[in-house]
């Protein structure tokens, strides 16, 4: 456990893009396109999530299906909490992989989300919230506690979290600003009242699915329009499909903009 504690402390102050792919992941099963067969590891994209090394622990934004593999790759021994943007399968269905965290911490992992997301989690992972009738033991189900998120800022593990209302098609979802980093995945529209939370950013991580327009995601052109409006020091695109090859796309982007990749680590700077 001491060794794990040392590993955990080494990731403090980091904002890591654990996965940067679209809902089916890259490579896509059965696809032999140039990106899906690329030997470049930056073209291999798990479902989208991030890890934040906070002063008082570590937490995730979303729990994708590859979460276990992502945590092993980044040598992250546990998490204390999860923030959710929304409840679509590619952002939710790795939740059971935090079960080991509750076991090691000997307390519940807190899930911070809106009411509609909590309802979906309770339906999808009903075994975690109902008394088991068979095979009851200390690791038989995750230890989870819900904390309701509104649009008001809140404190988590020594950091101030500012939720940001975004639209994913017709579905209201959340982005998050943490210090001078904003994470806005699965977004196709930013309400006018939300732009204020994107001012003065060091880093903006935002949705840019592909070149062609999409009904529920920004495409590359729309992502660039957001970057031009808010003018962060650097911007990274996430939730990327197999139509965007990493090196080729980056060569076409402005100098301060690039595609994120799985395992990208940014410093968690600032105090906002």
GROMACS .gro file of C-alpha atoms in nm:
model
  272
    1UNK     CA    1   0.000   0.000   0.000
    2UNK     CA    2   0.290   0.238   0.071
    3UNK     CA    3   0.425   0.176  -0.278
    4UNK     CA    4   0.083   0.251  -0.423
    5UNK     CA    5   0.066   0.571  -0.216
    6UNK     CA    6   0.395   0.684  -0.366
    7UNK     CA    7   0.266   0.608  -0.715
    8UNK     CA    8  -0.049   0.805  -0.642
    9UNK     CA    9   0.140   1.108  -0.513
   10UNK     CA   10   0.352   1.115  -0.829
   11UNK     CA   11   0.040   1.192  -1.037
   12UNK     CA   12  -0.069   1.492  -0.828
   13UNK     CA   13  -0.095   1.813  -1.027
   14UNK     CA   14  -0.161   1.629  -1.352
   15UNK     CA   15  -0.458   1.642  -1.589
   16UNK     CA   16  -0.438   1.328  -1.804
   17UNK     CA   17  -0.651   1.252  -2.111
   18UNK     CA   18  -0.707   0.883  -2.041
   19UNK     CA   19  -0.906   0.823  -2.360
   20UNK     CA   20  -0.971   1.047  -2.661
   21UNK     CA   21  -1.179   0.833  -2.898
   22UNK     CA   22  -1.534   0.833  -3.020
   23UNK     CA   23  -1.806   0.602  -2.886
   24UNK     CA   24  -1.681   0.290  -3.071
   25UNK     CA   25  -1.314   0.351  -2.994
   26UNK     CA   26  -1.024   0.351  -3.239
   27UNK     CA   27  -0.939   0.111  -3.397
   28UNK     CA   28  -1.299   0.024  -3.476
   29UNK     CA   29  -1.377  -0.347  -3.475
   30UNK     CA   30  -1.363  -0.478  -3.832
   31UNK     CA   31  -1.228  -0.156  -3.988
   32UNK     CA   32  -0.914  -0.166  -4.206
   33UNK     CA   33  -0.887   0.207  -4.279
   34UNK     CA   34  -0.555   0.392  -4.259
   35UNK     CA   35  -0.617   0.522  -3.906
   36UNK     CA   36  -0.756   0.199  -3.760
   37UNK     CA   37  -0.455   0.003  -3.890
   38UNK     CA   38  -0.199   0.273  -3.811
   39UNK     CA   39   0.113   0.171  -3.614
   40UNK     CA   40   0.119   0.519  -3.456
   41UNK     CA   41  -0.002   0.474  -3.095
   42UNK     CA   42  -0.153   0.824  -3.105
   43UNK     CA   43  -0.409   0.691  -3.354
   44UNK     CA   44  -0.523   0.430  -3.099
   45UNK     CA   45  -0.797   0.597  -2.897
   46UNK     CA   46  -0.994   0.456  -2.607
   47UNK     CA   47  -1.330   0.595  -2.511
   48UNK     CA   48  -1.314   0.947  -2.368
   49UNK     CA   49  -1.225   1.029  -2.006
   50UNK     CA   50  -0.970   1.221  -1.800
   51UNK     CA   51  -0.790   1.176  -1.468
   52UNK     CA   52  -0.708   1.464  -1.234
   53UNK     CA   53  -0.443   1.439  -0.964
   54UNK     CA   54  -0.585   1.671  -0.697
   55UNK     CA   55  -0.415   1.790  -0.375
   56UNK     CA   56  -0.621   1.549  -0.164
   57UNK     CA   57  -0.664   1.254  -0.399
   58UNK     CA   58  -0.742   1.160  -0.756
   59UNK     CA   59  -1.062   1.161  -0.956
   60UNK     CA   60  -1.197   1.084  -1.301
   61UNK     CA   61  -1.428   1.257  -1.540
   62UNK     CA   62  -1.640   0.970  -1.681
   63UNK     CA   63  -1.578   0.595  -1.666
   64UNK     CA   64  -1.541   0.451  -2.019
   65UNK     CA   65  -1.537   0.079  -2.104
   66UNK     CA   66  -1.153   0.077  -2.125
   67UNK     CA   67  -1.110   0.232  -1.779
   68UNK     CA   68  -0.921  -0.062  -1.626
   69UNK     CA   69  -0.673  -0.064  -1.914
   70UNK     CA   70  -0.634   0.312  -1.899
   71UNK     CA   71  -0.558   0.308  -1.527
   72UNK     CA   72  -0.305   0.028  -1.572
   73UNK     CA   73  -0.136   0.217  -1.856
   74UNK     CA   74  -0.105   0.534  -1.646
   75UNK     CA   75  -0.008   0.345  -1.328
   76UNK     CA   76  -0.297   0.495  -1.127
   77UNK     CA   77  -0.371   0.270  -0.826
   78UNK     CA   78  -0.711   0.410  -0.726
   79UNK     CA   79  -0.952   0.703  -0.751
   80UNK     CA   80  -1.150   0.877  -0.480
   81UNK     CA   81  -1.430   1.016  -0.697
   82UNK     CA   82  -1.584   1.039  -1.042
   83UNK     CA   83  -1.746   1.335  -1.215
   84UNK     CA   84  -1.992   1.260  -1.495
   85UNK     CA   85  -2.064   1.461  -1.806
   86UNK     CA   86  -2.363   1.245  -1.906
   87UNK     CA   87  -2.477   0.883  -1.904
   88UNK     CA   88  -2.411   0.752  -2.255
   89UNK     CA   89  -2.256   0.405  -2.260
   90UNK     CA   90  -1.910   0.515  -2.375
   91UNK     CA   91  -1.885   0.749  -2.074
   92UNK     CA   92  -2.044   0.521  -1.814
   93UNK     CA   93  -1.995   0.149  -1.864
   94UNK     CA   94  -1.652   0.119  -1.702
   95UNK     CA   95  -1.794   0.215  -1.362
   96UNK     CA   96  -1.739  -0.130  -1.211
   97UNK     CA   97  -1.366  -0.078  -1.261
   98UNK     CA   98  -1.367   0.166  -0.967
   99UNK     CA   99  -1.481  -0.121  -0.739
  100UNK     CA  100  -1.117  -0.195  -0.654
  101UNK     CA  101  -1.074   0.169  -0.545
  102UNK     CA  102  -1.345   0.142  -0.280
  103UNK     CA  103  -1.190  -0.182  -0.156
  104UNK     CA  104  -0.842  -0.033  -0.127
  105UNK     CA  105  -0.959   0.295   0.025
  106UNK     CA  106  -1.200   0.114   0.261
  107UNK     CA  107  -1.466   0.375   0.186
  108UNK     CA  108  -1.708   0.467  -0.089
  109UNK     CA  109  -1.606   0.631  -0.414
  110UNK     CA  110  -1.822   0.940  -0.462
  111UNK     CA  111  -2.007   0.984  -0.791
  112UNK     CA  112  -2.079   1.348  -0.875
  113UNK     CA  113  -2.352   1.389  -1.134
  114UNK     CA  114  -2.687   1.538  -1.224
  115UNK     CA  115  -3.007   1.363  -1.116
  116UNK     CA  116  -3.081   1.216  -1.460
  117UNK     CA  117  -2.734   1.058  -1.470
  118UNK     CA  118  -2.780   0.911  -1.121
  119UNK     CA  119  -3.106   0.752  -1.233
  120UNK     CA  120  -2.933   0.589  -1.530
  121UNK     CA  121  -2.646   0.464  -1.316
  122UNK     CA  122  -2.887   0.310  -1.067
  123UNK     CA  123  -3.065   0.127  -1.350
  124UNK     CA  124  -2.752   0.012  -1.530
  125UNK     CA  125  -2.563  -0.094  -1.215
  126UNK     CA  126  -2.855  -0.199  -0.997
  127UNK     CA  127  -2.643  -0.468  -0.826
  128UNK     CA  128  -2.434  -0.194  -0.667
  129UNK     CA  129  -2.732  -0.042  -0.485
  130UNK     CA  130  -2.952  -0.341  -0.397
  131UNK     CA  131  -2.887  -0.586  -0.116
  132UNK     CA  132  -2.744  -0.903  -0.274
  133UNK     CA  133  -2.924  -1.231  -0.218
  134UNK     CA  134  -2.632  -1.451  -0.321
  135UNK     CA  135  -2.252  -1.449  -0.296
  136UNK     CA  136  -2.225  -1.167  -0.044
  137UNK     CA  137  -1.862  -1.082   0.039
  138UNK     CA  138  -1.652  -0.771   0.089
  139UNK     CA  139  -1.584  -0.715  -0.283
  140UNK     CA  140  -1.913  -0.840  -0.422
  141UNK     CA  141  -2.028  -0.494  -0.528
  142UNK     CA  142  -1.884  -0.143  -0.565
  143UNK     CA  143  -1.894   0.100  -0.272
  144UNK     CA  144  -2.050   0.411  -0.425
  145UNK     CA  145  -2.214   0.727  -0.291
  146UNK     CA  146  -2.387   0.989  -0.501
  147UNK     CA  147  -2.328   1.362  -0.475
  148UNK     CA  148  -2.567   1.584  -0.672
  149UNK     CA  149  -2.414   1.829  -0.918
  150UNK     CA  150  -2.591   2.150  -1.022
  151UNK     CA  151  -2.448   2.442  -1.216
  152UNK     CA  152  -2.302   2.585  -0.895
  153UNK     CA  153  -1.928   2.547  -0.828
  154UNK     CA  154  -1.820   2.297  -0.562
  155UNK     CA  155  -1.503   2.174  -0.394
  156UNK     CA  156  -1.360   1.828  -0.453
  157UNK     CA  157  -1.036   1.692  -0.306
  158UNK     CA  158  -0.884   2.037  -0.272
  159UNK     CA  159  -0.992   2.173  -0.611
  160UNK     CA  160  -1.272   2.411  -0.711
  161UNK     CA  161  -1.495   2.258  -0.979
  162UNK     CA  162  -1.710   2.473  -1.205
  163UNK     CA  163  -1.977   2.280  -1.400
  164UNK     CA  164  -2.051   2.415  -1.748
  165UNK     CA  165  -2.384   2.356  -1.922
  166UNK     CA  166  -2.334   2.217  -2.273
  167UNK     CA  167  -2.567   2.065  -2.532
  168UNK     CA  168  -2.503   1.723  -2.688
  169UNK     CA  169  -2.758   1.744  -2.968
  170UNK     CA  170  -3.082   1.798  -2.773
  171UNK     CA  171  -2.938   1.645  -2.452
  172UNK     CA  172  -2.819   1.883  -2.178
  173UNK     CA  173  -2.482   1.763  -2.044
  174UNK     CA  174  -2.195   1.904  -1.839
  175UNK     CA  175  -1.842   2.016  -1.906
  176UNK     CA  176  -1.609   2.110  -1.622
  177UNK     CA  177  -1.360   2.386  -1.555
  178UNK     CA  178  -1.088   2.300  -1.304
  179UNK     CA  179  -0.845   2.582  -1.236
  180UNK     CA  180  -0.738   2.701  -1.582
  181UNK     CA  181  -0.836   2.384  -1.772
  182UNK     CA  182  -1.180   2.326  -1.925
  183UNK     CA  183  -1.297   1.984  -2.044
  184UNK     CA  184  -1.592   1.996  -2.286
  185UNK     CA  185  -1.658   1.664  -2.460
  186UNK     CA  186  -1.964   1.550  -2.658
  187UNK     CA  187  -2.073   1.906  -2.728
  188UNK     CA  188  -2.256   2.042  -3.031
  189UNK     CA  189  -2.367   2.376  -2.884
  190UNK     CA  190  -2.246   2.603  -2.605
  191UNK     CA  191  -2.527   2.808  -2.447
  192UNK     CA  192  -2.454   3.179  -2.426
  193UNK     CA  193  -2.447   3.179  -2.046
  194UNK     CA  194  -2.171   2.915  -2.049
  195UNK     CA  195  -1.909   3.105  -2.248
  196UNK     CA  196  -1.802   3.304  -1.940
  197UNK     CA  197  -1.649   2.986  -1.792
  198UNK     CA  198  -1.423   2.946  -2.094
  199UNK     CA  199  -1.248   3.280  -2.051
  200UNK     CA  200  -0.881   3.304  -1.952
  201UNK     CA  201  -0.801   2.937  -2.007
  202UNK     CA  202  -0.456   2.786  -2.014
  203UNK     CA  203  -0.590   2.470  -2.178
  204UNK     CA  204  -0.919   2.393  -2.353
  205UNK     CA  205  -1.003   2.028  -2.428
  206UNK     CA  206  -1.305   2.021  -2.658
  207UNK     CA  207  -1.499   1.789  -2.885
  208UNK     CA  208  -1.402   1.769  -3.255
  209UNK     CA  209  -1.534   1.443  -3.392
  210UNK     CA  210  -1.447   1.460  -3.761
  211UNK     CA  211  -1.435   1.689  -4.066
  212UNK     CA  212  -1.795   1.639  -4.178
  213UNK     CA  213  -2.075   1.798  -3.970
  214UNK     CA  214  -2.246   1.581  -3.710
  215UNK     CA  215  -2.583   1.635  -3.535
  216UNK     CA  216  -2.454   1.586  -3.179
  217UNK     CA  217  -2.082   1.675  -3.189
  218UNK     CA  218  -1.867   1.965  -3.302
  219UNK     CA  219  -1.673   1.887  -3.614
  220UNK     CA  220  -1.318   2.015  -3.669
  221UNK     CA  221  -1.429   2.349  -3.813
  222UNK     CA  222  -1.671   2.414  -3.528
  223UNK     CA  223  -1.409   2.320  -3.269
  224UNK     CA  224  -1.171   2.571  -3.426
  225UNK     CA  225  -1.442   2.838  -3.411
  226UNK     CA  226  -1.473   2.783  -3.035
  227UNK     CA  227  -1.095   2.805  -2.995
  228UNK     CA  228  -1.088   3.131  -3.192
  229UNK     CA  229  -1.360   3.281  -2.973
  230UNK     CA  230  -1.221   3.187  -2.629
  231UNK     CA  231  -0.850   3.207  -2.718
  232UNK     CA  232  -0.694   2.960  -2.471
  233UNK     CA  233  -0.316   2.939  -2.460
  234UNK     CA  234  -0.343   2.587  -2.603
  235UNK     CA  235  -0.637   2.378  -2.725
  236UNK     CA  236  -0.672   2.003  -2.768
  237UNK     CA  237  -0.947   1.818  -2.953
  238UNK     CA  238  -1.097   1.499  -2.811
  239UNK     CA  239  -1.373   1.243  -2.883
  240UNK     CA  240  -1.199   1.185  -3.218
  241UNK     CA  241  -1.319   0.949  -3.492
  242UNK     CA  242  -1.110   0.742  -3.734
  243UNK     CA  243  -1.148   1.009  -4.004
  244UNK     CA  244  -0.876   1.221  -3.835
  245UNK     CA  245  -0.522   1.084  -3.863
  246UNK     CA  246  -0.310   1.226  -3.581
  247UNK     CA  247  -0.003   1.365  -3.760
  248UNK     CA  248  -0.179   1.468  -4.079
  249UNK     CA  249  -0.453   1.653  -3.891
  250UNK     CA  250  -0.209   1.830  -3.660
  251UNK     CA  251  -0.012   1.955  -3.960
  252UNK     CA  252  -0.327   2.134  -4.080
  253UNK     CA  253  -0.411   2.299  -3.747
  254UNK     CA  254  -0.296   2.630  -3.600
  255UNK     CA  255   0.026   2.611  -3.401
  256UNK     CA  256  -0.148   2.627  -3.062
  257UNK     CA  257  -0.412   2.363  -3.148
  258UNK     CA  258  -0.370   1.987  -3.183
  259UNK     CA  259  -0.544   1.655  -3.140
  260UNK     CA  260  -0.523   1.512  -2.791
  261UNK     CA  261  -0.407   1.154  -2.750
  262UNK     CA  262  -0.445   0.883  -2.489
  263UNK     CA  263  -0.200   0.954  -2.207
  264UNK     CA  264  -0.148   1.326  -2.275
  265UNK     CA  265  -0.053   1.490  -1.944
  266UNK     CA  266  -0.109   1.859  -1.878
  267UNK     CA  267  -0.007   2.054  -1.567
  268UNK     CA  268  -0.297   2.155  -1.345
  269UNK     CA  269  -0.209   2.521  -1.314
  270UNK     CA  270  -0.397   2.827  -1.191
  271UNK     CA  271  -0.639   2.887  -0.905
  272UNK     CA  272  -0.980   2.947  -1.068
   0.00000   0.00000   0.00000
